[in-house]
Short mmCIF file of C-alpha atoms in Angstrom, two decimals:
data_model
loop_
_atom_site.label_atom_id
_atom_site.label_comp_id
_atom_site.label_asym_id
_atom_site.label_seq_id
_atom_site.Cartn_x
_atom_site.Cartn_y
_atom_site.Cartn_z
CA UNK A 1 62.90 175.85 5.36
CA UNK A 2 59.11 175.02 5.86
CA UNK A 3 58.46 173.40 8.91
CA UNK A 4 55.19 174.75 9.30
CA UNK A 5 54.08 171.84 6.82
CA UNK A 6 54.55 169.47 9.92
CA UNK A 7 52.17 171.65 11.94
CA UNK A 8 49.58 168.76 11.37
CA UNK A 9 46.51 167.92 13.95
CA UNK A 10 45.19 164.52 14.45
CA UNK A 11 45.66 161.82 16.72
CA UNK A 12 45.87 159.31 14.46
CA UNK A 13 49.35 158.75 13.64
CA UNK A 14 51.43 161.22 11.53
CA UNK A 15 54.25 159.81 9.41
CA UNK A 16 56.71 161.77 7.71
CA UNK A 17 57.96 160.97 4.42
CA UNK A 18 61.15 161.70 2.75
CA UNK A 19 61.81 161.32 -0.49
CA UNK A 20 65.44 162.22 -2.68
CA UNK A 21 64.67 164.43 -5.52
CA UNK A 22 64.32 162.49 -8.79
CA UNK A 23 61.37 161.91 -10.48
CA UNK A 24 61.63 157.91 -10.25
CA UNK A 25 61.65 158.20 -6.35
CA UNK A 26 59.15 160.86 -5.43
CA UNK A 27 55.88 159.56 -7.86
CA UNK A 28 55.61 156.16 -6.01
CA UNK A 29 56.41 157.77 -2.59
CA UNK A 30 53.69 160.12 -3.10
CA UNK A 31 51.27 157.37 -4.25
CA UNK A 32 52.29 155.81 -1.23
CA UNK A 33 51.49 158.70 0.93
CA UNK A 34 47.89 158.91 -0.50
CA UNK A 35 47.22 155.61 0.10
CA UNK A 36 48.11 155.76 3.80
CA UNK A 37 46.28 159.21 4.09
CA UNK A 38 43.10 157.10 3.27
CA UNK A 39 43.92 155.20 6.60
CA UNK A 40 43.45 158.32 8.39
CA UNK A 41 47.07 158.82 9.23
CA UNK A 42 48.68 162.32 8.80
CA UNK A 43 51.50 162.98 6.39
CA UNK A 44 53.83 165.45 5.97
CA UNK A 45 56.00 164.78 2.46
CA UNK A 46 59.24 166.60 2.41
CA UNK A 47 61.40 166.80 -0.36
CA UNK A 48 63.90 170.11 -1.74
CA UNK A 49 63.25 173.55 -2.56
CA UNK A 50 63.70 172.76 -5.77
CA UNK A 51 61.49 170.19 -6.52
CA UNK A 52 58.86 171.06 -4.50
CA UNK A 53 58.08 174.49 -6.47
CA UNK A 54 56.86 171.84 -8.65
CA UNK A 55 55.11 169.08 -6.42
CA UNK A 56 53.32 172.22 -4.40
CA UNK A 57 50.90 171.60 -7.66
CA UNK A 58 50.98 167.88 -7.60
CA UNK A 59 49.80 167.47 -3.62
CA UNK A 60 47.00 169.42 -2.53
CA UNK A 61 46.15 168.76 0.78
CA UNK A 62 44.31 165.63 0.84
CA UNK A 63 40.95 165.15 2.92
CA UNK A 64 41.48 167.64 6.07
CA UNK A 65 44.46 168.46 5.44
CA UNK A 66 45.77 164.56 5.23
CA UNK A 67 49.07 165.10 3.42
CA UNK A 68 51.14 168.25 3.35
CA UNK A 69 54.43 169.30 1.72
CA UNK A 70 57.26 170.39 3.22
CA UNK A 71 60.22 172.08 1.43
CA UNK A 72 63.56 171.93 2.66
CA UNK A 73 66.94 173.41 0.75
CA UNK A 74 68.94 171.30 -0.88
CA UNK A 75 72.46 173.21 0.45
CA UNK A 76 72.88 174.41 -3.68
CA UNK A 77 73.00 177.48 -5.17
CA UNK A 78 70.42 178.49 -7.78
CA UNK A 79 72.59 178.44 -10.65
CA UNK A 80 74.70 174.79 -9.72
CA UNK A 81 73.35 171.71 -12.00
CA UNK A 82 70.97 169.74 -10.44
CA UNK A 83 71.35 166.93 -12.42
CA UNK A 84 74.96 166.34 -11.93
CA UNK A 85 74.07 163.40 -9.24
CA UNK A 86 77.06 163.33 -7.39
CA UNK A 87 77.04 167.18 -6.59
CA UNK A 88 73.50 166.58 -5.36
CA UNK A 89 74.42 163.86 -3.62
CA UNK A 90 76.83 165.12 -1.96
CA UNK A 91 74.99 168.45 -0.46
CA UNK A 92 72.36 166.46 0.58
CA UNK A 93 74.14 164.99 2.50
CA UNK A 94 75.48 167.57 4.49
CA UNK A 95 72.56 169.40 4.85
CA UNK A 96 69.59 167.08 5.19
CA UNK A 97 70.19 165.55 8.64
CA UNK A 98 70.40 169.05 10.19
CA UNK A 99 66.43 169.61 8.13
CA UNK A 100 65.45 166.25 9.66
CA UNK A 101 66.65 166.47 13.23
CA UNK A 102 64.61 170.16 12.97
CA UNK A 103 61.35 169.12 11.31
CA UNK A 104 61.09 165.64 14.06
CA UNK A 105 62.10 168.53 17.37
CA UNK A 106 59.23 170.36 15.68
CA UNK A 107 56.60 169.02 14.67
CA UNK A 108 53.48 170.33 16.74
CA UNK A 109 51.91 166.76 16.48
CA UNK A 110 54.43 164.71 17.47
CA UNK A 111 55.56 162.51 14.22
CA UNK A 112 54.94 158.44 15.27
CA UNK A 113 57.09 156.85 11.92
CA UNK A 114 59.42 157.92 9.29
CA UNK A 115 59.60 156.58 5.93
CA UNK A 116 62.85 157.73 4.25
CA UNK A 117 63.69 156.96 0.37
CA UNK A 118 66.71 154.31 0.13
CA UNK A 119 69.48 157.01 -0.89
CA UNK A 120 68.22 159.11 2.31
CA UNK A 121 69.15 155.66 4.41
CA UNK A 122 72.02 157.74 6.23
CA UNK A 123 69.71 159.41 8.10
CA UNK A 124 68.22 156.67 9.92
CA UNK A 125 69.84 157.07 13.30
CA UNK A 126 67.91 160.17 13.42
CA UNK A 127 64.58 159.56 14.26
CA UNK A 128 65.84 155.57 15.68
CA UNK A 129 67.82 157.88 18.54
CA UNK A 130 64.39 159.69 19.15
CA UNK A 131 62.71 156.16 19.10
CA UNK A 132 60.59 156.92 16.28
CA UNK A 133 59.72 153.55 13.40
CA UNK A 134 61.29 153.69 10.97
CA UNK A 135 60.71 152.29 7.17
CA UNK A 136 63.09 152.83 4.02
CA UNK A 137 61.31 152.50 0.97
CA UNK A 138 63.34 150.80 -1.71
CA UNK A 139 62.63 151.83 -5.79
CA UNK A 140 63.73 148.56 -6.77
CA UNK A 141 63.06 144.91 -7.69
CA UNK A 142 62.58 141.91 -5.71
CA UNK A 143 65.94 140.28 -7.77
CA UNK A 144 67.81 143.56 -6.58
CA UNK A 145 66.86 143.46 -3.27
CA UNK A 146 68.19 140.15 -3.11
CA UNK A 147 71.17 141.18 -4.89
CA UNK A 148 71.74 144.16 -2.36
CA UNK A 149 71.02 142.04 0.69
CA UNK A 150 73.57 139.34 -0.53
CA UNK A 151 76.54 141.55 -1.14
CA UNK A 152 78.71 139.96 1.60
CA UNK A 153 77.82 136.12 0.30
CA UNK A 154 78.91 137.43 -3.14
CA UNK A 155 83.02 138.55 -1.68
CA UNK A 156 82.72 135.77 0.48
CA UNK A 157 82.23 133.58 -2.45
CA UNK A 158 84.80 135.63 -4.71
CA UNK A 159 82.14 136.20 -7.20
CA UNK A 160 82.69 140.14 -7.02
CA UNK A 161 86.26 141.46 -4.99
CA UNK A 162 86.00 143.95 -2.46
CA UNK A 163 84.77 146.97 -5.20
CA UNK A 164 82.23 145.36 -6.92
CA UNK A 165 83.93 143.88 -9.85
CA UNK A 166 82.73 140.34 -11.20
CA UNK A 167 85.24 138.00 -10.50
CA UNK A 168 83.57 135.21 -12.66
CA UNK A 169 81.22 135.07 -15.22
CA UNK A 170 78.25 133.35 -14.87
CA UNK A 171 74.86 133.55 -13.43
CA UNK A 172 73.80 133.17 -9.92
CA UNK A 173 70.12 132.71 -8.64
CA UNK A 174 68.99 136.13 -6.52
CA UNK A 175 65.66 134.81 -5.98
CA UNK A 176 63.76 131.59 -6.77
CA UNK A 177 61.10 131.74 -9.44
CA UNK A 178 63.00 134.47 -11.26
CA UNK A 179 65.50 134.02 -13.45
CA UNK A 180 68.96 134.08 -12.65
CA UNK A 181 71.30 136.95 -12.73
CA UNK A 182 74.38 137.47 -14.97
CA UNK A 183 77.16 139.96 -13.76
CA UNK A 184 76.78 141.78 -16.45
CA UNK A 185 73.20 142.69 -15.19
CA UNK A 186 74.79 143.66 -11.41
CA UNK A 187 72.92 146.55 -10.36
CA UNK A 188 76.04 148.85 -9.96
CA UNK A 189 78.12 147.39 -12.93
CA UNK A 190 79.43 149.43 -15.34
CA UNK A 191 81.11 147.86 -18.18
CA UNK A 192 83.50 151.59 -20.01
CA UNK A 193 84.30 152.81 -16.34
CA UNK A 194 85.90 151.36 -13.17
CA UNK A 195 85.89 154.50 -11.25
CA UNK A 196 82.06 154.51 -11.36
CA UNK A 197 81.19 151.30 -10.98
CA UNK A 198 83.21 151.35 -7.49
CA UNK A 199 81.32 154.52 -6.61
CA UNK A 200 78.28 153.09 -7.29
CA UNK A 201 78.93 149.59 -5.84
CA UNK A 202 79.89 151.86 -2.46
CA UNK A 203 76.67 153.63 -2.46
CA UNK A 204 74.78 150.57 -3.18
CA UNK A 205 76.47 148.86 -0.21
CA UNK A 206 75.87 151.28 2.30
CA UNK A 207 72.37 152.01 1.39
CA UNK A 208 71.87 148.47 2.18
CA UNK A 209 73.76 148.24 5.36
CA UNK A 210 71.05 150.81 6.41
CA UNK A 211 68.56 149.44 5.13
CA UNK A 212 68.68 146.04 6.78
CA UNK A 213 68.65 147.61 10.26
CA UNK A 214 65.30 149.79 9.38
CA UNK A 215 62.07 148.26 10.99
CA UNK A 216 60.28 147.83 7.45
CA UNK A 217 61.21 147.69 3.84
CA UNK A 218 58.76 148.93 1.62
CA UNK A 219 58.61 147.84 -1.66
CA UNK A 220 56.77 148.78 -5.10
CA UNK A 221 55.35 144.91 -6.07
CA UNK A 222 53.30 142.37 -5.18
CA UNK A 223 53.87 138.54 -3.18
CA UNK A 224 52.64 137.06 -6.39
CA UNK A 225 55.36 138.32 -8.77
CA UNK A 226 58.04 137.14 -6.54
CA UNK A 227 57.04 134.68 -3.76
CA UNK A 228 60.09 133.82 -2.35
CA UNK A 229 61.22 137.50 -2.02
CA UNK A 230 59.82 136.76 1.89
CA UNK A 231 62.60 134.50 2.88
CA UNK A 232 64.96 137.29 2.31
CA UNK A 233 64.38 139.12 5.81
CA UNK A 234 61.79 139.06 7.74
CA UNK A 235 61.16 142.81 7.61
CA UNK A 236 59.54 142.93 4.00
CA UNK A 237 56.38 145.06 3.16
CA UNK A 238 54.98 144.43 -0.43
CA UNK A 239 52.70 146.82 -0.98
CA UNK A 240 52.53 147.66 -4.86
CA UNK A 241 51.57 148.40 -7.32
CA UNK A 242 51.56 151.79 -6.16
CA UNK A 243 48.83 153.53 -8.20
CA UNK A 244 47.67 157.11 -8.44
CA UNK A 245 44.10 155.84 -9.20
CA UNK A 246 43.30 159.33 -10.51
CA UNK A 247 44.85 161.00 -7.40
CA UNK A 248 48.66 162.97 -8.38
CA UNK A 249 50.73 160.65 -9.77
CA UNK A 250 53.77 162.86 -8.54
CA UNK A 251 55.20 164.60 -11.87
CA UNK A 252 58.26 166.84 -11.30
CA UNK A 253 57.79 167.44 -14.62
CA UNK A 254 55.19 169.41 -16.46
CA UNK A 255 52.61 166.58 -18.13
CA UNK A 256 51.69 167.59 -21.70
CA UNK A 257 47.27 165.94 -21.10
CA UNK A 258 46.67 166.77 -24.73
CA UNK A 259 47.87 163.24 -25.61
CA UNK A 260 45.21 162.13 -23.76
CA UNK A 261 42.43 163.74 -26.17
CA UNK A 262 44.56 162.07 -28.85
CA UNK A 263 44.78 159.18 -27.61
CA UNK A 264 40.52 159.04 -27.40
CA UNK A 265 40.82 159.34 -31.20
CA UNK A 266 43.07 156.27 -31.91
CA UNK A 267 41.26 152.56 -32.38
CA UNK A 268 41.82 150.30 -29.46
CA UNK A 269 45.19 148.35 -28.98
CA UNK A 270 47.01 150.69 -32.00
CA UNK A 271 49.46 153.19 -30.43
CA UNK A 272 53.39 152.51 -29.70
CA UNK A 273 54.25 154.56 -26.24
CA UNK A 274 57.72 155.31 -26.11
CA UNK A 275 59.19 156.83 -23.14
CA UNK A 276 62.78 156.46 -21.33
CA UNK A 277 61.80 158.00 -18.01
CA UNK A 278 64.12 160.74 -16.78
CA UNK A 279 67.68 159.40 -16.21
CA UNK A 280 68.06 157.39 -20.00
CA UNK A 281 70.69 159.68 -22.14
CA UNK A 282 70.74 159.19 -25.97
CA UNK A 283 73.61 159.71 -28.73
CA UNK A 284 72.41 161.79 -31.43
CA UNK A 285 72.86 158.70 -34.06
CA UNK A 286 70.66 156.63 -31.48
CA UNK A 287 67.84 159.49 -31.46
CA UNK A 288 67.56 159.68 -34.80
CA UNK A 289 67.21 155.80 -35.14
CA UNK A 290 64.74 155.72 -32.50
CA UNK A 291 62.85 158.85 -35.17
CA UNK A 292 63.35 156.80 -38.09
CA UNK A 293 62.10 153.53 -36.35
CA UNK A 294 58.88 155.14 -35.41
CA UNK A 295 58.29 156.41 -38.53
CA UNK A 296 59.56 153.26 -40.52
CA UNK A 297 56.99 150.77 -38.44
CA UNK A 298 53.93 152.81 -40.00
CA UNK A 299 52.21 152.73 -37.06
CA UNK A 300 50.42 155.25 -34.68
CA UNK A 301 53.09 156.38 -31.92
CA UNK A 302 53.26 158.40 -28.88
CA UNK A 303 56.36 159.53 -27.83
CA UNK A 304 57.66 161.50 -24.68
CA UNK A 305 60.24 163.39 -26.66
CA UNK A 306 61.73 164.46 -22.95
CA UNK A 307 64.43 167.59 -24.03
CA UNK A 308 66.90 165.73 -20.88
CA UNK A 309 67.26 162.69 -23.25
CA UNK A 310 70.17 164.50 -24.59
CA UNK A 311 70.95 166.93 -21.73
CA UNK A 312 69.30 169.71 -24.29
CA UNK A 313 72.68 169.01 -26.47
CA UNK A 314 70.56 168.27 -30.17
CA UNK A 315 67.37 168.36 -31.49
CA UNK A 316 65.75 165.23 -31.02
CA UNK A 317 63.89 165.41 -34.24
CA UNK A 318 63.59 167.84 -37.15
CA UNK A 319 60.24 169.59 -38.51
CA UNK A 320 60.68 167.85 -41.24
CA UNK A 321 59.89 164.86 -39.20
CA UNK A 322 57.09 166.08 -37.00
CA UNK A 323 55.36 166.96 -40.93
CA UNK A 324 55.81 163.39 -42.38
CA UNK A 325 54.46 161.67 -39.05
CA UNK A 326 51.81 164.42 -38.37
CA UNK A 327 48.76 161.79 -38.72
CA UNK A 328 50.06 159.35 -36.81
CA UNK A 329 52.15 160.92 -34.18
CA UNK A 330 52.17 162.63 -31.15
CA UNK A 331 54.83 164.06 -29.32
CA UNK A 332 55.29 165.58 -25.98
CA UNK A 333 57.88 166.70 -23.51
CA UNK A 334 56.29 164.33 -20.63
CA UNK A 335 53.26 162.45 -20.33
CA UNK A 336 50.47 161.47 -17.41
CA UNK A 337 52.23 158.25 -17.66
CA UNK A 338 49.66 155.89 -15.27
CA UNK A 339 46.59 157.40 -17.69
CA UNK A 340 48.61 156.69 -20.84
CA UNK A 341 49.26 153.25 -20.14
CA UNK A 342 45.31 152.73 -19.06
CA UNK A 343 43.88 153.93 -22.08
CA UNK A 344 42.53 151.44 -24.54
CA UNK A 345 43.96 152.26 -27.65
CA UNK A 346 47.50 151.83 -26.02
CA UNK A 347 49.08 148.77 -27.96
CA UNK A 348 52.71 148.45 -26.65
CA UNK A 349 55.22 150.30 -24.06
CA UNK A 350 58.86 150.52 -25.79
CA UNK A 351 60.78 151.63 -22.21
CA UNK A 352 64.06 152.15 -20.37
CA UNK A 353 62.61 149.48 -17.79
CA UNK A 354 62.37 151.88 -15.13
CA UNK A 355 61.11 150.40 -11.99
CA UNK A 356 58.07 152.23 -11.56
CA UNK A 357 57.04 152.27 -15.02
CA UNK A 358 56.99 148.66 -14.80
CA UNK A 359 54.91 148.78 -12.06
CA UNK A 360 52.60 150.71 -14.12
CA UNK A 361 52.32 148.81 -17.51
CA UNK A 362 52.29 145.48 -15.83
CA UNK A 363 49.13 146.76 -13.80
CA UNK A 364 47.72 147.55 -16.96
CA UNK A 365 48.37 144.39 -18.85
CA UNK A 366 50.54 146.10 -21.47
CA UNK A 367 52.85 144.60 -23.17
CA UNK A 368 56.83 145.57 -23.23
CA UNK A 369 59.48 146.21 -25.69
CA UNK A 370 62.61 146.65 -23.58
CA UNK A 371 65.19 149.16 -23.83
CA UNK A 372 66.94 149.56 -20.48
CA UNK A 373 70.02 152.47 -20.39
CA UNK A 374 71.51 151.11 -16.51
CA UNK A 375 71.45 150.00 -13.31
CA UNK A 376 68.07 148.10 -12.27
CA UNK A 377 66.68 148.01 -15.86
CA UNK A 378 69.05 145.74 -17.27
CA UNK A 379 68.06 142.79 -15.32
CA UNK A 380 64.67 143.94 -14.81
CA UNK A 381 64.62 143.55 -18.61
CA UNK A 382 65.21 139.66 -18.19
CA UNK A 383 62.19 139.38 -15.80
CA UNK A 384 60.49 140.85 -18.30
CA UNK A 385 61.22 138.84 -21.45
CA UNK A 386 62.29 135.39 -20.07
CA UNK A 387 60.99 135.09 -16.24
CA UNK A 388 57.31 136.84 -16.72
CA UNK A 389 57.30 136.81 -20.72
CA UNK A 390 55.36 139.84 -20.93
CA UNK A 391 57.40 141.38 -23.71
CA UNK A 392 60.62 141.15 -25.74
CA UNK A 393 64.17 142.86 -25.66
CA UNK A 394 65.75 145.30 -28.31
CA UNK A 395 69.09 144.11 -29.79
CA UNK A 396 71.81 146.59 -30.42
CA UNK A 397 73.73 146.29 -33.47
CA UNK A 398 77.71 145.72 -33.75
CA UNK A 399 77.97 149.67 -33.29
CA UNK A 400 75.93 150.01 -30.40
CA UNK A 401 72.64 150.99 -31.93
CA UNK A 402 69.47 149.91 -32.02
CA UNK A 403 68.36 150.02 -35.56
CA UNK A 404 65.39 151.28 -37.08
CA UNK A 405 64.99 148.04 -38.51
CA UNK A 406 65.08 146.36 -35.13
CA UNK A 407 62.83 148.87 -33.76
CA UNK A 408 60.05 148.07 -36.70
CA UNK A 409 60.70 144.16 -36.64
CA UNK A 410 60.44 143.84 -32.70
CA UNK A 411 57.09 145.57 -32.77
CA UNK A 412 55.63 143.63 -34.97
CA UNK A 413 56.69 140.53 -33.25
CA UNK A 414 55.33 141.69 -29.98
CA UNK A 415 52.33 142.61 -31.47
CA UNK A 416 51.55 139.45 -33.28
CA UNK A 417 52.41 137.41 -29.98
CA UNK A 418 49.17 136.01 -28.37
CA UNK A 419 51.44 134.60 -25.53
CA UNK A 420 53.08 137.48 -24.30
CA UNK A 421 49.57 139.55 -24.44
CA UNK A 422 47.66 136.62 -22.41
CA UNK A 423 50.28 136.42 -19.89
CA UNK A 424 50.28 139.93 -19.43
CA UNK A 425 46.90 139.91 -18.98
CA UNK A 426 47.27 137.65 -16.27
CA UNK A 427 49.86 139.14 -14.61
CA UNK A 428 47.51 142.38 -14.95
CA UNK A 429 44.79 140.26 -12.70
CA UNK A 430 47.51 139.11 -10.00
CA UNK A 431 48.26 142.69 -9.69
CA UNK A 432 44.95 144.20 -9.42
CA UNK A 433 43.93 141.13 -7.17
CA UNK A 434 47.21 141.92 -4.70
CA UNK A 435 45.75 145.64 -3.93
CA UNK A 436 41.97 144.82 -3.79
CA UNK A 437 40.07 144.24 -0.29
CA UNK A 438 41.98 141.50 1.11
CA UNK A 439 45.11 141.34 -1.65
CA UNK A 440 48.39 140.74 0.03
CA UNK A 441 49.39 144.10 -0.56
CA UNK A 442 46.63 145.80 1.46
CA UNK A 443 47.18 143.89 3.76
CA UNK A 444 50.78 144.56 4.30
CA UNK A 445 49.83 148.61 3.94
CA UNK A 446 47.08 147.98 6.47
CA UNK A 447 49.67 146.46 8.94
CA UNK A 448 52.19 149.50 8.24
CA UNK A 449 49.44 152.02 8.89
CA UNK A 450 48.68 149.97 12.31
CA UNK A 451 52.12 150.29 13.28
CA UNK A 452 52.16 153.89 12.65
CA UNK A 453 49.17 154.68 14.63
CA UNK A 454 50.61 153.50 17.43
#
């Protein structure tokens, strides 16, 4: 383990930030930690071994030395799979309070705050027993936090039993000013498998128990998109969108750029970007849909072909497909997402709904063709199309599939939609407005960084 990466100097505050190892959780927590290294405060960012071989590329030391990684093993072997969850789950937590309790006993400049990723919440007692603030930063929506935060009401009200499982089906209001939630769109609900919805309900549970008793919440959006997300507990810190600005966005994955210079050769408001972030999984009959969609719509695409969006079990598309869409396609393995969805000749963002790349588009005013796989995305999909109307949702056929028909049909419905690209225009402005001098969300980051300086 590294713990000379929390040798930092500085008596400004020094926060150390934890993140868990997936792509969707470390990118906005190291946004985060650039924008409080601009405050002056120290950081040191730990995350695993593992990914931190790649993130050692993605955080250079920031300023004098502002931000610095530290790596820390994740208790695996080198040849155990890493993106079996549940195995990683489970040796992380055996191993990471032991790496915590170290890194906070030795620390040369005495760490003032911690700032620990929601599925890291059971190691809170840690640095609270040492009398260190604490914040848990939650990758999440305002309608999920709600959700979380009400689990109790919810068996109390025999909505969901005791394991998660809807007990009635209809839709119940999470927050005001969003639209309500069915059970179907439950964060943890899983409708082919009771064993793993009750795991996941359980984990969801207890990261909230933890949560709640945290000094600070951090969260990736702004006041404006959900006002009344306040009421919920007093101990909410808006301070999104998190933005790389042109700083490392936080890749764990190797970024393919050359889609950028392609992208400078496309007329404005013409290109389809397509990516499903890193945790989507595809059939092979859906893949090839999705392939002849793209090509079917006749229309200049961009798509983040990622290899794990079939844990590497097909091809997702032949050369026979790459040479018929070969003027008017690009595909990569992964993408500088946050410059993708800035460029101008970006028209539409077909996604899995991922938090964070939410974040992003809606910051950019781009429009959205949903196609959320789990968890989060499926109601973050009906913010999206009926609370915000910023974009429009993908129907699966009787089989399950989205059709290449859908795929070309939704497109050019979104497209021709001046509604849906004025009001994500505007919701581009609230955004932009909420992290400018003065926004609500600098101001909430400006009252964290005052509480960590102290």
């Amino acid at each position: 383990m590294d713990t000379d990466g929390c040798k930092v100097s500085g008596s400004h505050g020094h926060v150390l930030v934890m993140t868990y190892p997936l792509q969707g959780h470390a990118s906005p927590l190291i946004k985060l930690s650039h924008r409080i290294a601009e405050y002056g405060v120290k950081v040191s960012f730990v995350s695993t071994e593992f990914s931190s071989a790649t993130l050692s590329n993605e955080i250079p030391d920031s300023g004098e030395g502002m931000i610095r990684l530290v790596s820390v093993p994740d208790g695996l072997n080198p040849e155990d799979d890493r993106k079996d969850l549940q195995i990683l789950s489970e040796s992380i937590r055996k191993v990471m309070p032991a790496h915590l309790e170290d890194l906070l006993n030795k620390a040369s400049d005495k760490v003032t705050s911690v700032i620990l990723d929601s599925p890291l919440g059971f190691l809170l007692e840690i640095p609270k027993k040492m009398g260190i603030k604490i914040a848990v930063y939650l990758c999440s929506t305002p309608g999920c936090l709600a959700l979380g935060l009400n689990i109790s009401k919810l068996i109390e009200a025999k909505v969901i039993d005791a394991d998660g499982t809807p007990l009635k089906n209809e839709k119940i209001q999470v927050v005001p000013n969003l639209p309500d939630m069915s059970t179907a769109e439950f964060t943890w609900y899983h409708p082919h498998g009771a064993d793993a919805q009750k795991i996941m309900f359980a984990s969801i549970k207890e990261i909230f128990e933890w949560m709640i008793t945290s000094d600070w919440i951090i969260c990736n959006w702004f006041t404006d998109i959900a006002p009344s997300a306040s009421i919920l507990t007093t101990n909410i810190l808006p301070v999104g969108p998190l933005l790389a600005n042109g700083q490392s966005a936080g890749s764990l994955y190797s970024e393919d750029s050359s889609c950028l210079t392609w992208l400078d050769k496309q007329a404005p408001k013409s290109v389809i970007y397509v990516a499903f972030g890193s945790t989507s999984r595809f059939s092979q009959q859906q893949v090839e849909e999705l392939a002849l969609g793209l090509e079917f719509m006749n229309r200049p695409f961009l798509w983040v072909a990622w290899s794990g969006l079939t844990n590497g079990s097909f091809a997702l598309y032949s050369s026979d497909f790459s040479e018929r869409v070969a003027n008017r396609g690009k595909i990569v393995e992964w993408a500088p997402q946050e410059m993708v969805l800035a460029h101008p000749s970006i028209a539409c963002f077909v996604t899995h709904c991922g938090w964070n790349s939410t974040m992003e588009s809606l910051s950019m005013g781009v429009p959205f063709l949903c196609w959320p796989y789990f968890g989060d995305q499926l109601y973050t999909q009906t913010c999206i199309s009926d609370g915000w109307k910023i974009g429009l949702s993908l129907n699966a056929d009787e089989k399950g599939i989205i059709s290449r028909y859908e795929i070309k049909q939704k497109v050019e419905d979104l497209l021709s939609d001046d509604s849906i690209r004025a009001n994500s225009l505007k919701l581009k402005e609230m955004a932009r407005n909420s992290i400018s001098i003065g926004g609500s969300s600098t101001k909430n980051l400006e009252f964290l960084v005052s509480q960590i300086k102290q």
